Amino acid sequence: MSEQTPVKEAPANPPTELEKRFPGAVKRDERPGFEGHIVEVAKLHEVAAAIRDEMGYDFLSSVTAVDYYSEAPEGENFIEVVYHLYKSTGGGALVYRVQVPRDNAVVPSLVDLYPGADFQEREAWDLYGVKFEGHPDLRRILLWEGFAGHPMRKDWKEPYFEEDVKPFKNRWPEGQVYRIEDRNPVGKNVSYPQGFDPDGFQETDDPRMYESLERSSQDFIEQIDTEQVVVNLGPQHPSTHGVFRMAVRMHGETIVGLKPVMGYLHRNHEQIGERNTWTMNMPFTDRLDYLSSMSNNFGYALAVEKLIGEKAAPPERAEYIRVIMAELTRISNHLWAIGFLLNDLGAFFTPALYAIEERELILDIFEATAGSRMMCNYFRFGGVARDLPEGILPKIKDLVTDRLPRKVEELDLYLSANELVRSRGEGVGVITPEDAIAFSAAGPVLRASGVPYDVRRADPYSIYDRFKFDVTVRQHGDVYDRYMIRIDEIYQSLSILRQALKDIPEGEIMNGKNPYQVRVPAGESYGRVEGPKGELGFYIVSTGKANPHRYHVRAPSFINLTILEKMCVGQKIADVVVNLGSIDIVLGEVDR
Amino acid sequence: MTEKTVAPTVNSAGYDVPPELRQSVAITTLDKIWNMGRRYSVWPMMFGLACCAIEMICTAASRYDLARFGMEVMRPSPRQSDLMIVSGTVTKKMIPQIVRLYNQMPEPKYVMAMGACASGGGPFKEGYNVVSGVDQYIPVDVYVPGCPPTPQALLHGLMKLQEKIDRESITKVRWYQKDEIPAIPVPILGPDIIDPRDSAAIREMASRKAAPAAPAAQPEAAEAPAA
């Protein structure tokens, strides 16, 4: 509910707890609309360690960089790295940040404190060129080694650059439309450094990845003197759930090293999001985790509403509609995840077909409500785009009271006790609770490891505090538990849906009228929801203009993959696809 | 009555079959037989890129049932497939693999660009890592609009592909000609994606970098100078 940190609850003027604890190293962020503290770069590691160990902020939710750049020499010119932390026992966020000059962006790495920062720091290096000192494997993650420049910096322009912000003048209002490719000499969106010669050019991406793979499996290489094999799974592989690639180093059939390679679907959400206006970003969030567009809408709407404040508080009916849609999304996502996990286990397509059949019924509801099966674009700041169509509520009621419980029980009956599912799932890919928290795993992956952390309960948003539901938790942290937890969650979602359908009031669905453009005051906000795949966060920075200054997505699938290597090392090659399937990734969200 | 039992499309070569034989003999062209065989056994590659792949799977599933068109055999290997459904956003990092997969497919082969992204970049066209349309690298036979196209739209696209197959003639299609069809050169990941076919244009473009039309890319370094 409240984004006030425990630290900030102290009276405003006297030094906060953090300032008292680290005199000189920490100062409050005084900019209007900003929260948290600014930490001296040199002291970052020390402060972060103390915050983790003394204050109990053990879950590093998000690490991201923001570029403050202005052409004017006296303007602000620095890169800020923002850290959002939570306690794994629940409660609000602790925010701290460091500021470094743009031309010498070096920040100490926190990977040794929070292993979950690994991929996020690599992403900040890739897109912003922030060098994390002490990072064990600082390579590009979404783009490839050798790419010219760091594209998210504000002074980097893409080859199809037209203007800094939308709507572009050539489309609106006069509408002098031209084709941007006609303005590029090659006719494609490419640009090269001056004097570049394509002949005899050698790629450098893969060699560096293989070096890193060899480094991480060095211990094994020294122990054993048999020949080791490197196998590449993906990016075109039926079991990688999209264009994901894993380079696996094996001794016999046992895995000694694994490097995930991603970015094959990196479609520049964040940069496009910073050109778009606030409302224009809503349909783009649909395409993040394209199996659960309603949840993505929810997260983005929450983040922006938090920044706008009371003026954008949605009316009652809209809140209920939001919860109904988000929970339906969770069910449809979990059905898909279970179906395709079974696919990976070798039950080729039969369980998936059964699961897809039920999912289609939920998609019908989405199509009737939002107009599209997958890309719903349904939420607006301060409500939802349109009211529920006539006669849809009885349909949803039928589905959640009758058909879905029956069908999920059927799935449960046929699959959960199945000997093959158990023997291939139990004890495979075990994540301990300590590891799950340290690696910032979220959602079903975290809860299957025995950590009862659910954003809906730990830091309630919307109207989730009104519903009775259990935070599902399983104790073993293996593939079987990650499968079971999804079945459990479907039952809980059905229960929430039944309560919401009983209580949904009549009334308005928008706070005020649906505006063409929203006014968002300057400041920052971090809105997070419990998406079907885990904690989905949106970090936005506004300068009061029509476009976000920074738009960052804390993607659960992306961060859940950090632990993949640890899960897989020591296991057999056949278990890799199962481990990956049990994390339930969607590449649109991993690569953004 | 009996002459109507034979399908008019089959017995359309213009030869007169005696009435007593019409139930058992049909005269047609080799093209028609050939094309009929191919149109009902198109094996798509099991190859998904993004959101559209989900709709492709839904199309293959029980409700929309791709099997009605003889296309249910999705092969995970390019060596066994006839049709590549490019289902989703094509990125610069992925295009070398897509071209390689296309080169590995045996002929006759078809390509369908499913959705706005594969057809022309879609909502992500301006992105620095997005290829605006797979047809910049490989030839496309059918474009299916939509974001993502519904299963019905995909089925319509597949029917259009069948119609296209119907119109082919073995004397004219390029894979039955004497000359070998050269493989498409695989793009390289450099400072930006490099299409080997464009290398002259790239060299020329890089040599006169000051032109305002193409914004300058910065050198690979943490210390990016202000533009």
mmCIF file of N, CA and C in Angstrom, chain B residues 25-103:
data_model
loop_
_atom_site.group_PDB
_atom_site.id
_atom_site.type_symbol
_atom_site.label_atom_id
_atom_site.label_comp_id
_atom_site.label_asym_id
_atom_site.label_seq_id
_atom_site.Cartn_x
_atom_site.Cartn_y
_atom_site.Cartn_z
ATOM 1 N N VAL B 25 -11.381 -43.162 -65.073
ATOM 2 C CA VAL B 25 -10.220 -42.541 -65.717
ATOM 3 C C VAL B 25 -10.336 -41.020 -65.627
ATOM 4 N N ALA B 26 -9.276 -40.415 -65.273
ATOM 5 C CA ALA B 26 -9.249 -38.953 -65.284
ATOM 6 C C ALA B 26 -7.982 -38.523 -65.985
ATOM 7 N N ILE B 27 -8.065 -37.488 -66.769
ATOM 8 C CA ILE B 27 -6.875 -36.989 -67.443
ATOM 9 C C ILE B 27 -6.576 -35.601 -66.900
ATOM 10 N N THR B 28 -5.362 -35.406 -66.494
ATOM 11 C CA THR B 28 -5.009 -34.094 -65.956
ATOM 12 C C THR B 28 -3.557 -33.813 -66.277
ATOM 13 N N THR B 29 -3.084 -32.680 -65.819
ATOM 14 C CA THR B 29 -1.692 -32.350 -66.095
ATOM 15 C C THR B 29 -0.803 -32.807 -64.952
ATOM 16 N N LEU B 30 0.439 -32.985 -65.260
ATOM 17 C CA LEU B 30 1.393 -33.395 -64.246
ATOM 18 C C LEU B 30 1.481 -32.334 -63.148
ATOM 19 N N ASP B 31 1.414 -31.060 -63.555
ATOM 20 C CA ASP B 31 1.455 -29.956 -62.592
ATOM 21 C C ASP B 31 0.393 -30.113 -61.520
ATOM 22 N N LYS B 32 -0.818 -30.462 -61.955
ATOM 23 C CA LYS B 32 -1.922 -30.504 -61.001
ATOM 24 C C LYS B 32 -1.716 -31.610 -59.982
ATOM 25 N N ILE B 33 -1.302 -32.781 -60.468
ATOM 26 C CA ILE B 33 -1.061 -33.900 -59.554
ATOM 27 C C ILE B 33 0.054 -33.528 -58.581
ATOM 28 N N TRP B 34 1.093 -32.973 -59.149
ATOM 29 C CA TRP B 34 2.271 -32.599 -58.376
ATOM 30 C C TRP B 34 1.896 -31.579 -57.280
ATOM 31 N N ASN B 35 1.166 -30.558 -57.712
ATOM 32 C CA ASN B 35 0.801 -29.509 -56.787
ATOM 33 C C ASN B 35 -0.182 -29.991 -55.730
ATOM 34 N N MET B 36 -1.093 -30.890 -56.148
ATOM 35 C CA MET B 36 -2.060 -31.389 -55.180
ATOM 36 C C MET B 36 -1.329 -32.150 -54.079
ATOM 37 N N GLY B 37 -0.348 -32.929 -54.490
ATOM 38 C CA GLY B 37 0.424 -33.662 -53.485
ATOM 39 C C GLY B 37 1.112 -32.718 -52.529
ATOM 40 N N ARG B 38 1.635 -31.649 -53.044
ATOM 41 C CA ARG B 38 2.392 -30.753 -52.171
ATOM 42 C C ARG B 38 1.508 -29.877 -51.310
ATOM 43 N N ARG B 39 0.410 -29.435 -51.871
ATOM 44 C CA ARG B 39 -0.409 -28.482 -51.105
ATOM 45 C C ARG B 39 -1.036 -29.140 -49.888
ATOM 46 N N TYR B 40 -1.271 -30.435 -49.924
ATOM 47 C CA TYR B 40 -1.887 -31.088 -48.779
ATOM 48 C C TYR B 40 -0.871 -31.713 -47.826
ATOM 49 N N SER B 41 0.388 -31.487 -48.042
ATOM 50 C CA SER B 41 1.353 -32.045 -47.089
ATOM 51 C C SER B 41 2.472 -31.056 -46.845
ATOM 52 N N VAL B 42 2.088 -29.829 -46.548
ATOM 53 C CA VAL B 42 3.103 -28.837 -46.209
ATOM 54 C C VAL B 42 3.513 -29.074 -44.766
ATOM 55 N N TRP B 43 4.782 -29.318 -44.551
ATOM 56 C CA TRP B 43 5.262 -29.523 -43.185
ATOM 57 C C TRP B 43 5.917 -28.230 -42.697
ATOM 58 N N PRO B 44 5.285 -27.559 -41.761
ATOM 59 C CA PRO B 44 5.907 -26.323 -41.264
ATOM 60 C C PRO B 44 7.038 -26.647 -40.297
ATOM 61 N N MET B 45 7.953 -25.726 -40.191
ATOM 62 C CA MET B 45 9.032 -25.901 -39.229
ATOM 63 C C MET B 45 8.549 -25.487 -37.844
ATOM 64 N N MET B 46 8.922 -26.269 -36.838
ATOM 65 C CA MET B 46 8.533 -25.924 -35.470
ATOM 66 C C MET B 46 9.509 -24.867 -34.975
ATOM 67 N N PHE B 47 9.126 -23.657 -35.181
ATOM 68 C CA PHE B 47 10.078 -22.564 -35.050
ATOM 69 C C PHE B 47 9.300 -21.313 -34.682
ATOM 70 N N GLY B 48 9.401 -20.947 -33.427
ATOM 71 C CA GLY B 48 8.649 -19.780 -32.984
ATOM 72 C C GLY B 48 9.591 -18.680 -32.573
ATOM 73 N N LEU B 49 9.235 -17.450 -32.878
ATOM 74 C CA LEU B 49 10.102 -16.345 -32.487
ATOM 75 C C LEU B 49 9.518 -15.567 -31.317
ATOM 76 N N ALA B 50 8.265 -15.205 -31.388
ATOM 77 C CA ALA B 50 7.724 -14.325 -30.356
ATOM 78 C C ALA B 50 6.241 -14.603 -30.169
ATOM 79 N N CYS B 51 5.518 -13.534 -29.893
ATOM 80 C CA CYS B 51 4.097 -13.655 -29.565
ATOM 81 C C CYS B 51 3.324 -14.474 -30.606
ATOM 82 N N CYS B 52 3.635 -14.250 -31.892
ATOM 83 C CA CYS B 52 2.895 -14.933 -32.937
ATOM 84 C C CYS B 52 3.026 -16.436 -32.827
ATOM 85 N N ALA B 53 4.147 -16.902 -32.260
ATOM 86 C CA ALA B 53 4.340 -18.342 -32.120
ATOM 87 C C ALA B 53 3.268 -18.938 -31.230
ATOM 88 N N ILE B 54 2.800 -18.165 -30.245
ATOM 89 C CA ILE B 54 1.758 -18.672 -29.362
ATOM 90 C C ILE B 54 0.474 -18.893 -30.152
ATOM 91 N N GLU B 55 0.155 -17.925 -31.023
ATOM 92 C CA GLU B 55 -1.030 -18.112 -31.840
ATOM 93 C C GLU B 55 -0.832 -19.243 -32.841
ATOM 94 N N MET B 56 0.400 -19.444 -33.275
ATOM 95 C CA MET B 56 0.674 -20.555 -34.187
ATOM 96 C C MET B 56 0.424 -21.887 -33.473
ATOM 97 N N ILE B 57 0.849 -21.971 -32.204
ATOM 98 C CA ILE B 57 0.610 -23.195 -31.448
ATOM 99 C C ILE B 57 -0.886 -23.394 -31.244
ATOM 100 N N CYS B 58 -1.589 -22.285 -30.945
ATOM 101 C CA CYS B 58 -3.042 -22.392 -30.776
ATOM 102 C C CYS B 58 -3.696 -22.867 -32.065
ATOM 103 N N THR B 59 -3.185 -22.420 -33.198
ATOM 104 C CA THR B 59 -3.739 -22.859 -34.480
ATOM 105 C C THR B 59 -3.509 -24.352 -34.676
ATOM 106 N N ALA B 60 -2.376 -24.823 -34.195
ATOM 107 C CA ALA B 60 -2.089 -26.246 -34.343
ATOM 108 C C ALA B 60 -2.871 -27.077 -33.343
ATOM 109 N N ALA B 61 -3.365 -26.447 -32.286
ATOM 110 C CA ALA B 61 -4.049 -27.206 -31.235
ATOM 111 C C ALA B 61 -5.474 -27.556 -31.653
ATOM 112 N N SER B 62 -6.187 -28.192 -30.727
ATOM 113 C CA SER B 62 -7.426 -28.867 -31.116
ATOM 114 C C SER B 62 -8.504 -27.918 -31.638
ATOM 115 N N ARG B 63 -8.557 -26.705 -31.122
ATOM 116 C CA ARG B 63 -9.701 -25.875 -31.502
ATOM 117 C C ARG B 63 -9.663 -25.456 -32.970
ATOM 118 N N TYR B 64 -8.487 -25.097 -33.449
ATOM 119 C CA TYR B 64 -8.402 -24.615 -34.836
ATOM 120 C C TYR B 64 -7.858 -25.680 -35.780
ATOM 121 N N ASP B 65 -7.091 -26.590 -35.248
ATOM 122 C CA ASP B 65 -6.775 -27.841 -35.923
ATOM 123 C C ASP B 65 -6.161 -27.690 -37.316
ATOM 124 N N LEU B 66 -4.893 -27.430 -37.314
ATOM 125 C CA LEU B 66 -4.137 -27.305 -38.555
ATOM 126 C C LEU B 66 -4.148 -28.589 -39.379
ATOM 127 N N ALA B 67 -4.436 -29.710 -38.717
ATOM 128 C CA ALA B 67 -4.375 -30.998 -39.409
ATOM 129 C C ALA B 67 -5.359 -31.070 -40.561
ATOM 130 N N ARG B 68 -6.408 -30.245 -40.495
ATOM 131 C CA ARG B 68 -7.391 -30.273 -41.588
ATOM 132 C C ARG B 68 -6.764 -29.873 -42.910
ATOM 133 N N PHE B 69 -5.637 -29.190 -42.856
ATOM 134 C CA PHE B 69 -4.998 -28.722 -44.084
ATOM 135 C C PHE B 69 -3.776 -29.574 -44.441
ATOM 136 N N GLY B 70 -3.586 -30.644 -43.708
ATOM 137 C CA GLY B 70 -2.427 -31.480 -43.983
ATOM 138 C C GLY B 70 -1.144 -30.849 -43.510
ATOM 139 N N MET B 71 -1.219 -30.009 -42.509
ATOM 140 C CA MET B 71 -0.031 -29.274 -42.090
ATOM 141 C C MET B 71 0.308 -29.526 -40.631
ATOM 142 N N GLU B 72 -0.205 -30.607 -40.071
ATOM 143 C CA GLU B 72 -0.024 -30.777 -38.632
ATOM 144 C C GLU B 72 1.357 -31.320 -38.279
ATOM 145 N N VAL B 73 2.108 -31.761 -39.260
ATOM 146 C CA VAL B 73 3.394 -32.373 -38.943
ATOM 147 C C VAL B 73 4.440 -31.280 -38.823
ATOM 148 N N MET B 74 4.595 -30.757 -37.613
ATOM 149 C CA MET B 74 5.585 -29.698 -37.413
ATOM 150 C C MET B 74 6.928 -30.354 -37.148
ATOM 151 N N ARG B 75 7.897 -29.984 -37.929
ATOM 152 C CA ARG B 75 9.206 -30.608 -37.766
ATOM 153 C C ARG B 75 10.158 -29.642 -37.084
ATOM 154 N N PRO B 76 10.841 -30.111 -36.044
ATOM 155 C CA PRO B 76 11.808 -29.226 -35.396
ATOM 156 C C PRO B 76 13.087 -29.050 -36.205
ATOM 157 N N SER B 77 13.264 -29.831 -37.247
ATOM 158 C CA SER B 77 14.489 -29.726 -38.030
ATOM 159 C C SER B 77 14.196 -29.074 -39.376
ATOM 160 N N PRO B 78 15.014 -28.113 -39.782
ATOM 161 C CA PRO B 78 14.768 -27.481 -41.084
ATOM 162 C C PRO B 78 14.918 -28.458 -42.245
ATOM 163 N N ARG B 79 15.705 -29.510 -42.024
ATOM 164 C CA ARG B 79 15.948 -30.462 -43.116
ATOM 165 C C ARG B 79 14.688 -31.207 -43.510
ATOM 166 N N GLN B 80 13.700 -31.225 -42.649
ATOM 167 C CA GLN B 80 12.495 -31.998 -42.934
ATOM 168 C C GLN B 80 11.298 -31.116 -43.208
ATOM 169 N N SER B 81 11.499 -29.820 -43.321
ATOM 170 C CA SER B 81 10.304 -28.980 -43.428
ATOM 171 C C SER B 81 10.242 -28.252 -44.760
ATOM 172 N N ASP B 82 9.009 -27.906 -45.131
ATOM 173 C CA ASP B 82 8.762 -27.222 -46.398
ATOM 174 C C ASP B 82 8.454 -25.756 -46.195
ATOM 175 N N LEU B 83 7.954 -25.422 -45.017
ATOM 176 C CA LEU B 83 7.438 -24.073 -44.805
ATOM 177 C C LEU B 83 8.038 -23.497 -43.541
ATOM 178 N N MET B 84 8.577 -22.299 -43.664
ATOM 179 C CA MET B 84 9.068 -21.612 -42.488
ATOM 180 C C MET B 84 8.073 -20.509 -42.159
ATOM 181 N N ILE B 85 7.412 -20.654 -41.016
ATOM 182 C CA ILE B 85 6.503 -19.593 -40.581
ATOM 183 C C ILE B 85 7.314 -18.677 -39.680
ATOM 184 N N VAL B 86 7.663 -17.514 -40.162
ATOM 185 C CA VAL B 86 8.447 -16.586 -39.350
ATOM 186 C C VAL B 86 7.462 -15.893 -38.421
ATOM 187 N N SER B 87 7.354 -16.436 -37.222
ATOM 188 C CA SER B 87 6.263 -16.017 -36.343
ATOM 189 C C SER B 87 6.796 -15.094 -35.262
ATOM 190 N N GLY B 88 7.035 -13.864 -35.600
ATOM 191 C CA GLY B 88 7.420 -12.915 -34.561
ATOM 192 C C GLY B 88 8.474 -11.942 -35.026
ATOM 193 N N THR B 89 8.899 -11.110 -34.091
ATOM 194 C CA THR B 89 9.855 -10.057 -34.408
ATOM 195 C C THR B 89 11.204 -10.654 -34.777
ATOM 196 N N VAL B 90 11.746 -10.226 -35.883
ATOM 197 C CA VAL B 90 13.065 -10.667 -36.306
ATOM 198 C C VAL B 90 14.078 -9.635 -35.809
ATOM 199 N N THR B 91 15.015 -10.081 -34.996
ATOM 200 C CA THR B 91 16.004 -9.138 -34.488
ATOM 201 C C THR B 91 17.316 -9.330 -35.219
ATOM 202 N N LYS B 92 18.171 -8.337 -35.068
ATOM 203 C CA LYS B 92 19.468 -8.425 -35.730
ATOM 204 C C LYS B 92 20.275 -9.585 -35.178
ATOM 205 N N LYS B 93 20.110 -9.855 -33.899
ATOM 206 C CA LYS B 93 20.882 -10.945 -33.317
ATOM 207 C C LYS B 93 20.387 -12.293 -33.827
ATOM 208 N N MET B 94 19.126 -12.369 -34.231
ATOM 209 C CA MET B 94 18.544 -13.649 -34.639
ATOM 210 C C MET B 94 18.641 -13.875 -36.142
ATOM 211 N N ILE B 95 18.772 -12.825 -36.935
ATOM 212 C CA ILE B 95 18.661 -13.000 -38.391
ATOM 213 C C ILE B 95 19.738 -13.933 -38.964
ATOM 214 N N PRO B 96 20.989 -13.971 -38.440
ATOM 215 C CA PRO B 96 21.922 -14.959 -39.006
ATOM 216 C C PRO B 96 21.400 -16.384 -38.869
ATOM 217 N N GLN B 97 20.788 -16.663 -37.738
ATOM 218 C CA GLN B 97 20.246 -18.015 -37.541
ATOM 219 C C GLN B 97 19.079 -18.288 -38.483
ATOM 220 N N ILE B 98 18.241 -17.281 -38.705
ATOM 221 C CA ILE B 98 17.084 -17.499 -39.576
ATOM 222 C C ILE B 98 17.551 -17.762 -41.000
ATOM 223 N N VAL B 99 18.533 -17.006 -41.449
ATOM 224 C CA VAL B 99 19.039 -17.208 -42.808
ATOM 225 C C VAL B 99 19.680 -18.594 -42.912
ATOM 226 N N ARG B 100 20.396 -18.976 -41.871
ATOM 227 C CA ARG B 100 21.028 -20.294 -41.880
ATOM 228 C C ARG B 100 19.968 -21.400 -41.945
ATOM 229 N N LEU B 101 18.908 -21.244 -41.168
ATOM 230 C CA LEU B 101 17.830 -22.239 -41.191
ATOM 231 C C LEU B 101 17.192 -22.293 -42.570
ATOM 232 N N TYR B 102 17.006 -21.124 -43.160
ATOM 233 C CA TYR B 102 16.388 -21.089 -44.489
ATOM 234 C C TYR B 102 17.276 -21.815 -45.492
ATOM 235 N N ASN B 103 18.582 -21.577 -45.395
ATOM 236 C CA ASN B 103 19.493 -22.244 -46.325
ATOM 237 C C ASN B 103 19.485 -23.755 -46.139
#
